[in-house]
Amino acid sequence: MTQTSKYACCSGLRDEAASQLFKALCDPTRMAILVRLTDCCGERTVSSVAECCPIDMSVVSRHLTTLRNAGVVRAVKRGKEVFYSVRTDALAKSLRAIADELEACCPSTKEDSSE
Amino acid sequence: MTQTSKYACCSGLRDEAASQLFKALCDPTRMAILVRLTDCCGERTVSSVAECCPIDMSVVSRHLTTLRNAGVVRAVKRGKEVFYSVRTDALAKSLRAIADELEACCPSTKEDSSE
DNA sequence: TGCTCGTTTGCGTCATGGTGCAAATATAGA
DNA sequence: TCTATATTTGCACCATGACGCAAACGAGCA
């Protein structure tokens, strides 16, 4: 999450990293998978994660790959199983970096609850 | 962005609000529109926003509606123009709330830069 | 009222991506 | 080596959503 603003302020939002992050989190199934992973606060195998939703395990595997590429989860292979876990700190850090960049750019638009 | 954890921890991530937020931000064009809006740090009409990208203005209008429904931008009609602006505080707050919930649930998974 | 400008909406088209099934791959154990 | 289990990958299908164009809507102005 680079903070460089080459063209416009908040241009960091257009980074590949931010883009991938939002794409990873915008699918309901992937979000369910993520919640399932946070639920145990540790590691889970693909099979274990797959219990979260009524979809084929191969699909879960693909979603986990997507989340992994986005830096949301990490994968550790042990024996014939692969253990996935949430990269909590990295994820929280990325989200806060985006929030920071937004505020640094557009100081404040406090509102009266207008839409 | 409710912080209630009815079922699992981080279940707040499954809220409609969070879901809409990520869906709104996962499209490259909408992100470009958002950056364009942050660039001026104020208001922009649909036509002005549309200069950000080579797509039809009607499409930009639709994207702005999506962003508005997700609580990312606000719209104010004045005369025959509609002025859109970023809801910086609300957006930053939402992102931080998600980061907070993640950390509150899964304390820490500090890492050695493993993937 | 009639005209013009800015924006939104209806609709058809097309690309993307989520999904399931079956086959392939990898690893542990007999 | 052969088998069983866990995961990933190839492939085809289908739903969703982004897009452009044209028409509709709304507000200001002559």
mmCIF file of C-alpha atoms (C1' of nucleotides) in Angstrom:
data_model
loop_
_atom_site.group_PDB
_atom_site.id
_atom_site.type_symbol
_atom_site.label_atom_id
_atom_site.label_comp_id
_atom_site.label_asym_id
_atom_site.label_seq_id
_atom_site.Cartn_x
_atom_site.Cartn_y
_atom_site.Cartn_z
ATOM 1 C CA MET A 1 0.000 0.000 0.000
ATOM 2 C CA THR A 2 2.170 2.799 -1.230
ATOM 3 C CA GLN A 3 1.337 6.255 -0.043
ATOM 4 C CA THR A 4 2.759 7.967 -3.060
ATOM 5 C CA SER A 5 0.435 10.335 -4.817
ATOM 6 C CA LYS A 6 1.894 10.637 -8.239
ATOM 7 C CA TYR A 7 -1.108 12.039 -10.046
ATOM 8 C CA ALA A 8 -3.924 12.857 -7.720
ATOM 9 C CA CYS A 9 -4.320 12.518 -4.016
ATOM 10 C CA CYS A 10 -5.645 9.128 -3.009
ATOM 11 C CA SER A 11 -4.143 7.679 -6.120
ATOM 12 C CA GLY A 12 -2.899 4.934 -3.841
ATOM 13 C CA LEU A 13 -6.402 3.588 -4.012
ATOM 14 C CA ARG A 14 -5.725 2.612 -7.568
ATOM 15 C CA ASP A 15 -2.792 0.448 -6.625
ATOM 16 C CA GLU A 16 -2.976 -3.143 -7.634
ATOM 17 C CA ALA A 17 -2.842 -4.123 -3.979
ATOM 18 C CA ALA A 18 -5.868 -2.075 -2.962
ATOM 19 C CA SER A 19 -7.702 -3.193 -6.042
ATOM 20 C CA GLN A 20 -7.072 -6.839 -5.309
ATOM 21 C CA LEU A 21 -8.030 -6.374 -1.696
ATOM 22 C CA PHE A 22 -11.468 -4.990 -2.505
ATOM 23 C CA LYS A 23 -12.052 -7.529 -5.225
ATOM 24 C CA ALA A 24 -11.228 -10.269 -2.770
ATOM 25 C CA LEU A 25 -13.661 -8.965 -0.176
ATOM 26 C CA CYS A 26 -16.578 -8.107 -2.424
ATOM 27 C CA ASP A 27 -17.852 -11.628 -2.919
ATOM 28 C CA PRO A 28 -20.320 -12.934 -0.302
ATOM 29 C CA THR A 29 -18.909 -16.445 -0.404
ATOM 30 C CA ARG A 30 -15.355 -15.253 0.114
ATOM 31 C CA MET A 31 -16.558 -13.095 2.973
ATOM 32 C CA ALA A 32 -18.260 -16.114 4.521
ATOM 33 C CA ILE A 33 -15.021 -18.024 4.152
ATOM 34 C CA LEU A 34 -13.125 -15.204 5.795
ATOM 35 C CA VAL A 35 -15.554 -15.071 8.704
ATOM 36 C CA ARG A 36 -15.283 -18.817 9.030
ATOM 37 C CA LEU A 37 -11.516 -18.433 9.265
ATOM 38 C CA THR A 38 -11.685 -15.651 11.821
ATOM 39 C CA ASP A 39 -14.094 -17.757 13.824
ATOM 40 C CA CYS A 40 -11.434 -20.179 14.902
ATOM 41 C CA CYS A 41 -8.743 -17.532 15.227
ATOM 42 C CA GLY A 42 -6.222 -20.005 13.933
ATOM 43 C CA GLU A 43 -5.695 -22.387 11.085
ATOM 44 C CA ARG A 44 -8.187 -24.357 9.092
ATOM 45 C CA THR A 45 -7.863 -26.858 6.318
ATOM 46 C CA VAL A 46 -9.763 -26.378 3.078
ATOM 47 C CA SER A 47 -12.205 -29.107 4.079
ATOM 48 C CA SER A 48 -12.836 -27.425 7.397
ATOM 49 C CA VAL A 49 -13.388 -24.072 5.778
ATOM 50 C CA ALA A 50 -15.732 -25.633 3.239
ATOM 51 C CA GLU A 51 -18.202 -26.412 6.007
ATOM 52 C CA CYS A 52 -19.094 -22.748 6.107
ATOM 53 C CA CYS A 53 -21.156 -22.833 2.974
ATOM 54 C CA PRO A 54 -22.983 -25.228 0.719
ATOM 55 C CA ILE A 55 -20.629 -25.058 -2.212
ATOM 56 C CA ASP A 56 -18.188 -27.449 -3.739
ATOM 57 C CA MET A 57 -14.826 -27.715 -2.056
ATOM 58 C CA SER A 58 -13.059 -26.948 -5.296
ATOM 59 C CA VAL A 59 -14.773 -23.591 -5.295
ATOM 60 C CA VAL A 60 -13.680 -22.954 -1.729
ATOM 61 C CA SER A 61 -10.143 -23.820 -2.756
ATOM 62 C CA ARG A 62 -10.295 -21.290 -5.563
ATOM 63 C CA HIS A 63 -11.673 -18.608 -3.265
ATOM 64 C CA LEU A 64 -8.902 -19.260 -0.783
ATOM 65 C CA THR A 65 -6.378 -18.831 -3.575
ATOM 66 C CA THR A 66 -7.948 -15.509 -4.443
ATOM 67 C CA LEU A 67 -7.845 -14.388 -0.814
ATOM 68 C CA ARG A 68 -4.252 -15.530 -0.616
ATOM 69 C CA ASN A 69 -3.233 -13.571 -3.688
ATOM 70 C CA ALA A 70 -4.877 -10.517 -2.202
ATOM 71 C CA GLY A 71 -2.836 -10.912 0.960
ATOM 72 C CA VAL A 72 -5.873 -11.599 3.096
ATOM 73 C CA VAL A 73 -4.945 -15.086 4.176
ATOM 74 C CA ARG A 74 -1.798 -17.173 4.265
ATOM 75 C CA ALA A 75 -1.396 -20.819 3.406
ATOM 76 C CA VAL A 76 0.889 -23.357 5.009
ATOM 77 C CA LYS A 77 1.178 -26.843 3.665
ATOM 78 C CA ARG A 78 1.670 -29.586 6.194
ATOM 79 C CA GLY A 79 1.480 -33.155 5.064
ATOM 80 C CA LYS A 80 -1.308 -33.540 2.594
ATOM 81 C CA GLU A 81 -3.313 -30.751 4.095
ATOM 82 C CA VAL A 82 -3.082 -27.025 3.562
ATOM 83 C CA PHE A 83 -3.794 -24.803 6.518
ATOM 84 C CA TYR A 84 -5.205 -21.382 5.865
ATOM 85 C CA SER A 85 -5.340 -18.532 8.345
ATOM 86 C CA VAL A 86 -6.213 -14.860 8.297
ATOM 87 C CA ARG A 87 -3.447 -12.291 8.016
ATOM 88 C CA THR A 88 -5.174 -10.133 10.559
ATOM 89 C CA ASP A 89 -2.465 -7.560 11.040
ATOM 90 C CA ALA A 90 -1.730 -7.108 7.382
ATOM 91 C CA LEU A 91 -5.400 -6.804 6.562
ATOM 92 C CA ALA A 92 -6.142 -4.319 9.334
ATOM 93 C CA LYS A 93 -3.079 -2.342 8.375
ATOM 94 C CA SER A 94 -4.139 -2.115 4.749
ATOM 95 C CA LEU A 95 -7.631 -0.969 5.644
ATOM 96 C CA ARG A 96 -6.294 1.694 7.996
ATOM 97 C CA ALA A 97 -3.774 2.862 5.412
ATOM 98 C CA ILE A 98 -6.610 3.475 2.995
ATOM 99 C CA ALA A 99 -8.593 5.310 5.647
ATOM 100 C CA ASP A 100 -5.535 7.432 6.434
ATOM 101 C CA GLU A 101 -4.923 8.279 2.826
ATOM 102 C CA LEU A 102 -8.518 9.342 2.353
ATOM 103 C CA GLU A 103 -8.438 11.651 5.327
ATOM 104 C CA ALA A 104 -5.031 13.027 4.459
ATOM 105 C CA CYS A 105 -6.354 13.951 1.065
ATOM 106 C CA CYS A 106 -9.823 15.189 1.830
ATOM 107 C CA PRO A 107 -9.392 16.651 5.316
ATOM 108 C CA SER A 108 -12.932 16.513 6.521
ATOM 109 C CA THR A 109 -16.426 16.366 5.216
ATOM 110 C CA LYS A 110 -18.198 16.130 8.508
ATOM 111 C CA GLU A 111 -21.841 15.896 7.912
ATOM 112 C CA ASP A 112 -25.208 16.365 9.443
ATOM 113 C CA SER A 113 -26.180 12.847 8.426
ATOM 114 C CA SER A 114 -27.183 14.077 5.028
ATOM 115 C CA GLU A 115 -26.911 11.434 2.404
ATOM 116 C CA MET B 1 -21.383 -1.008 10.669
ATOM 117 C CA THR B 2 -22.700 -2.866 13.673
ATOM 118 C CA GLN B 3 -20.167 -4.411 15.998
ATOM 119 C CA THR B 4 -22.481 -7.129 17.181
ATOM 120 C CA SER B 5 -21.171 -10.635 16.885
ATOM 121 C CA LYS B 6 -24.239 -12.776 16.936
ATOM 122 C CA TYR B 7 -22.828 -15.978 15.568
ATOM 123 C CA ALA B 8 -19.112 -15.836 15.088
ATOM 124 C CA CYS B 9 -16.605 -13.154 15.744
ATOM 125 C CA CYS B 10 -16.223 -10.786 12.820
ATOM 126 C CA SER B 11 -19.735 -11.602 11.772
ATOM 127 C CA GLY B 12 -20.107 -7.857 11.334
ATOM 128 C CA LEU B 13 -18.225 -8.352 8.108
ATOM 129 C CA ARG B 14 -21.277 -10.053 6.738
ATOM 130 C CA ASP B 15 -23.463 -7.047 7.326
ATOM 131 C CA GLU B 16 -25.199 -5.607 4.352
ATOM 132 C CA ALA B 17 -23.318 -2.351 4.881
ATOM 133 C CA ALA B 18 -19.879 -3.920 4.735
ATOM 134 C CA SER B 19 -20.923 -6.053 1.814
ATOM 135 C CA GLN B 20 -22.147 -3.042 -0.143
ATOM 136 C CA LEU B 21 -19.042 -1.106 0.715
ATOM 137 C CA PHE B 22 -16.687 -3.695 -0.724
ATOM 138 C CA LYS B 23 -18.879 -4.268 -3.748
ATOM 139 C CA ALA B 24 -18.815 -0.556 -4.402
ATOM 140 C CA LEU B 25 -15.059 -0.353 -4.185
ATOM 141 C CA CYS B 26 -14.140 -3.478 -6.115
ATOM 142 C CA ASP B 27 -14.775 -2.084 -9.573
ATOM 143 C CA PRO B 28 -11.860 -0.272 -11.250
ATOM 144 C CA THR B 29 -14.092 2.307 -12.888
ATOM 145 C CA ARG B 30 -15.827 3.151 -9.639
ATOM 146 C CA MET B 31 -12.450 3.431 -7.976
ATOM 147 C CA ALA B 32 -11.306 5.810 -10.697
ATOM 148 C CA ILE B 33 -14.441 7.833 -10.115
ATOM 149 C CA LEU B 34 -13.768 7.902 -6.398
ATOM 150 C CA VAL B 35 -10.194 9.041 -6.938
ATOM 151 C CA ARG B 36 -11.442 11.686 -9.318
ATOM 152 C CA LEU B 37 -13.788 12.917 -6.598
ATOM 153 C CA THR B 38 -11.110 12.945 -3.932
ATOM 154 C CA ASP B 39 -8.885 14.839 -6.299
ATOM 155 C CA CYS B 40 -10.879 18.018 -6.016
ATOM 156 C CA CYS B 41 -11.642 17.545 -2.345
ATOM 157 C CA GLY B 42 -15.043 19.013 -2.893
ATOM 158 C CA GLU B 43 -18.026 18.631 -5.141
ATOM 159 C CA ARG B 44 -18.221 17.593 -8.750
ATOM 160 C CA THR B 45 -21.057 17.283 -11.185
ATOM 161 C CA VAL B 46 -21.627 14.055 -13.062
ATOM 162 C CA SER B 47 -20.207 15.601 -16.223
ATOM 163 C CA SER B 48 -17.102 16.701 -14.395
ATOM 164 C CA VAL B 49 -16.607 13.274 -12.867
ATOM 165 C CA ALA B 50 -17.114 11.653 -16.237
ATOM 166 C CA GLU B 51 -13.915 13.237 -17.503
ATOM 167 C CA CYS B 52 -11.986 10.721 -15.445
ATOM 168 C CA CYS B 53 -12.569 7.879 -17.791
ATOM 169 C CA PRO B 54 -13.532 7.143 -21.359
ATOM 170 C CA ILE B 55 -16.972 5.772 -20.695
ATOM 171 C CA ASP B 56 -20.462 7.011 -21.306
ATOM 172 C CA MET B 57 -21.809 9.512 -18.815
ATOM 173 C CA SER B 58 -24.838 7.349 -18.165
ATOM 174 C CA VAL B 59 -22.499 4.679 -16.884
ATOM 175 C CA VAL B 60 -20.791 7.181 -14.619
ATOM 176 C CA SER B 61 -24.173 8.204 -13.304
ATOM 177 C CA ARG B 62 -24.999 4.623 -12.495
ATOM 178 C CA HIS B 63 -21.670 4.096 -10.740
ATOM 179 C CA LEU B 64 -22.242 7.212 -8.679
ATOM 180 C CA THR B 65 -25.614 5.836 -7.643
ATOM 181 C CA THR B 66 -23.944 2.634 -6.550
ATOM 182 C CA LEU B 67 -21.343 4.550 -4.558
ATOM 183 C CA ARG B 68 -24.092 6.633 -3.033
ATOM 184 C CA ASN B 69 -26.083 3.578 -1.962
ATOM 185 C CA ALA B 70 -22.955 2.174 -0.373
ATOM 186 C CA GLY B 71 -22.506 5.351 1.639
ATOM 187 C CA VAL B 72 -19.283 6.251 -0.106
ATOM 188 C CA VAL B 73 -20.448 9.497 -1.653
ATOM 189 C CA ARG B 74 -23.288 11.917 -1.142
ATOM 190 C CA ALA B 75 -25.353 13.714 -3.733
ATOM 191 C CA VAL B 76 -26.778 17.203 -3.585
ATOM 192 C CA LYS B 77 -29.021 18.499 -6.301
ATOM 193 C CA ARG B 78 -28.695 22.158 -7.125
ATOM 194 C CA GLY B 79 -30.482 23.515 -10.121
ATOM 195 C CA LYS B 80 -30.272 21.054 -12.910
ATOM 196 C CA GLU B 81 -26.950 19.709 -11.749
ATOM 197 C CA VAL B 82 -26.178 17.074 -9.157
ATOM 198 C CA PHE B 83 -23.051 17.544 -7.094
ATOM 199 C CA TYR B 84 -21.329 14.482 -5.774
ATOM 200 C CA SER B 85 -18.698 14.440 -3.043
ATOM 201 C CA VAL B 86 -16.871 11.819 -1.012
ATOM 202 C CA ARG B 87 -18.101 11.001 2.460
ATOM 203 C CA THR B 88 -14.558 10.859 3.716
ATOM 204 C CA ASP B 89 -15.271 10.557 7.400
ATOM 205 C CA ALA B 90 -17.948 7.936 7.021
ATOM 206 C CA LEU B 91 -15.794 5.915 4.686
ATOM 207 C CA ALA B 92 -12.682 6.088 6.840
ATOM 208 C CA LYS B 93 -14.744 5.229 9.879
ATOM 209 C CA SER B 94 -16.219 2.157 8.223
ATOM 210 C CA LEU B 95 -12.824 0.893 7.131
ATOM 211 C CA ARG B 96 -11.373 1.378 10.601
ATOM 212 C CA ALA B 97 -14.364 -0.311 12.209
ATOM 213 C CA ILE B 98 -13.697 -3.369 10.096
ATOM 214 C CA ALA B 99 -10.012 -3.298 10.993
ATOM 215 C CA ASP B 100 -10.935 -2.995 14.660
ATOM 216 C CA GLU B 101 -13.345 -5.881 14.518
ATOM 217 C CA LEU B 102 -10.769 -8.090 12.853
ATOM 218 C CA GLU B 103 -8.173 -7.379 15.483
ATOM 219 C CA ALA B 104 -10.619 -7.678 18.330
ATOM 220 C CA CYS B 105 -11.513 -11.117 17.100
ATOM 221 C CA CYS B 106 -8.184 -12.508 16.037
ATOM 222 C CA PRO B 107 -5.780 -10.786 18.412
ATOM 223 C CA SER B 108 -2.602 -11.050 16.465
ATOM 224 C CA THR B 109 -1.006 -13.082 13.778
ATOM 225 C CA LYS B 110 2.235 -11.200 13.527
ATOM 226 C CA GLU B 111 4.322 -12.697 10.858
ATOM 227 C CA ASP B 112 7.776 -12.997 9.524
ATOM 228 C CA SER B 113 6.637 -11.888 6.101
ATOM 229 C CA SER B 114 5.584 -15.387 5.254
ATOM 230 C CA GLU B 115 2.906 -15.506 2.665
ATOM 231 C "C1'" DT C 1 -45.077 27.105 -23.871
ATOM 232 C "C1'" DG C 2 -41.098 25.616 -26.126
ATOM 233 C "C1'" DC C 3 -36.172 24.981 -26.037
ATOM 234 C "C1'" DT C 4 -31.800 23.521 -24.027
ATOM 235 C "C1'" DC C 5 -28.738 21.465 -20.848
ATOM 236 C "C1'" DG C 6 -27.649 18.002 -17.217
ATOM 237 C "C1'" DT C 7 -28.849 13.748 -15.428
ATOM 238 C "C1'" DT C 8 -31.150 9.404 -15.057
ATOM 239 C "C1'" DT C 9 -33.483 5.229 -16.828
ATOM 240 C "C1'" DG C 10 -34.891 1.358 -20.151
ATOM 241 C "C1'" DC C 11 -33.032 -2.027 -22.782
ATOM 242 C "C1'" DG C 12 -30.126 -5.086 -25.356
ATOM 243 C "C1'" DT C 13 -25.306 -6.831 -25.653
ATOM 244 C "C1'" DC C 14 -21.145 -8.656 -24.058
ATOM 245 C "C1'" DA C 15 -17.360 -9.872 -20.771
ATOM 246 C "C1'" DT C 16 -16.254 -11.420 -16.283
ATOM 247 C "C1'" DG C 17 -16.314 -14.428 -12.760
ATOM 248 C "C1'" DG C 18 -18.670 -17.860 -9.627
ATOM 249 C "C1'" DT C 19 -20.029 -22.582 -9.799
ATOM 250 C "C1'" DG C 20 -20.067 -27.949 -10.191
ATOM 251 C "C1'" DC C 21 -18.134 -32.035 -11.930
ATOM 252 C "C1'" DA C 22 -14.471 -34.847 -13.165
ATOM 253 C "C1'" DA C 23 -9.699 -35.542 -13.695
ATOM 254 C "C1'" DA C 24 -5.026 -34.506 -12.140
ATOM 255 C "C1'" DT C 25 -1.667 -33.804 -8.499
ATOM 256 C "C1'" DA C 26 0.492 -34.516 -4.016
ATOM 257 C "C1'" DT C 27 1.365 -36.843 0.224
ATOM 258 C "C1'" DA C 28 0.916 -40.364 3.791
ATOM 259 C "C1'" DG C 29 0.521 -45.073 4.930
ATOM 260 C "C1'" DA C 30 -0.046 -50.202 4.068
ATOM 261 C "C1'" DT D 1 4.213 -50.008 -5.371
ATOM 262 C "C1'" DC D 2 -0.592 -49.510 -4.592
ATOM 263 C "C1'" DT D 3 -4.301 -47.213 -2.230
ATOM 264 C "C1'" DA D 4 -6.674 -43.625 0.224
ATOM 265 C "C1'" DT D 5 -7.216 -38.878 1.430
ATOM 266 C "C1'" DA D 6 -6.647 -33.754 0.657
ATOM 267 C "C1'" DT D 7 -6.307 -30.284 -2.527
ATOM 268 C "C1'" DT D 8 -5.965 -28.161 -6.940
ATOM 269 C "C1'" DT D 9 -6.932 -27.635 -11.891
ATOM 270 C "C1'" DG D 10 -9.384 -28.084 -16.581
ATOM 271 C "C1'" DC D 11 -13.545 -27.348 -18.580
ATOM 272 C "C1'" DA D 12 -18.205 -26.033 -19.582
ATOM 273 C "C1'" DC D 13 -22.251 -23.556 -17.943
ATOM 274 C "C1'" DC D 14 -24.737 -19.772 -16.266
ATOM 275 C "C1'" DA D 15 -25.840 -15.459 -13.534
ATOM 276 C "C1'" DT D 16 -24.334 -11.002 -12.647
ATOM 277 C "C1'" DG D 17 -22.978 -6.697 -13.800
ATOM 278 C "C1'" DA D 18 -20.606 -3.186 -16.817
ATOM 279 C "C1'" DC D 19 -21.410 -0.864 -20.938
ATOM 280 C "C1'" DG D 20 -23.438 2.155 -24.936
ATOM 281 C "C1'" DC D 21 -27.263 4.122 -27.072
ATOM 282 C "C1'" DA D 22 -31.512 6.286 -27.111
ATOM 283 C "C1'" DA D 23 -35.354 7.974 -24.761
ATOM 284 C "C1'" DA D 24 -37.269 10.096 -20.651
ATOM 285 C "C1'" DC D 25 -37.116 13.240 -16.937
ATOM 286 C "C1'" DG D 26 -36.313 17.708 -14.519
ATOM 287 C "C1'" DA D 27 -34.890 22.468 -14.101
ATOM 288 C "C1'" DG D 28 -33.765 26.905 -15.912
ATOM 289 C "C1'" DC D 29 -34.557 30.329 -19.401
ATOM 290 C "C1'" DA D 30 -36.381 32.845 -23.561
#
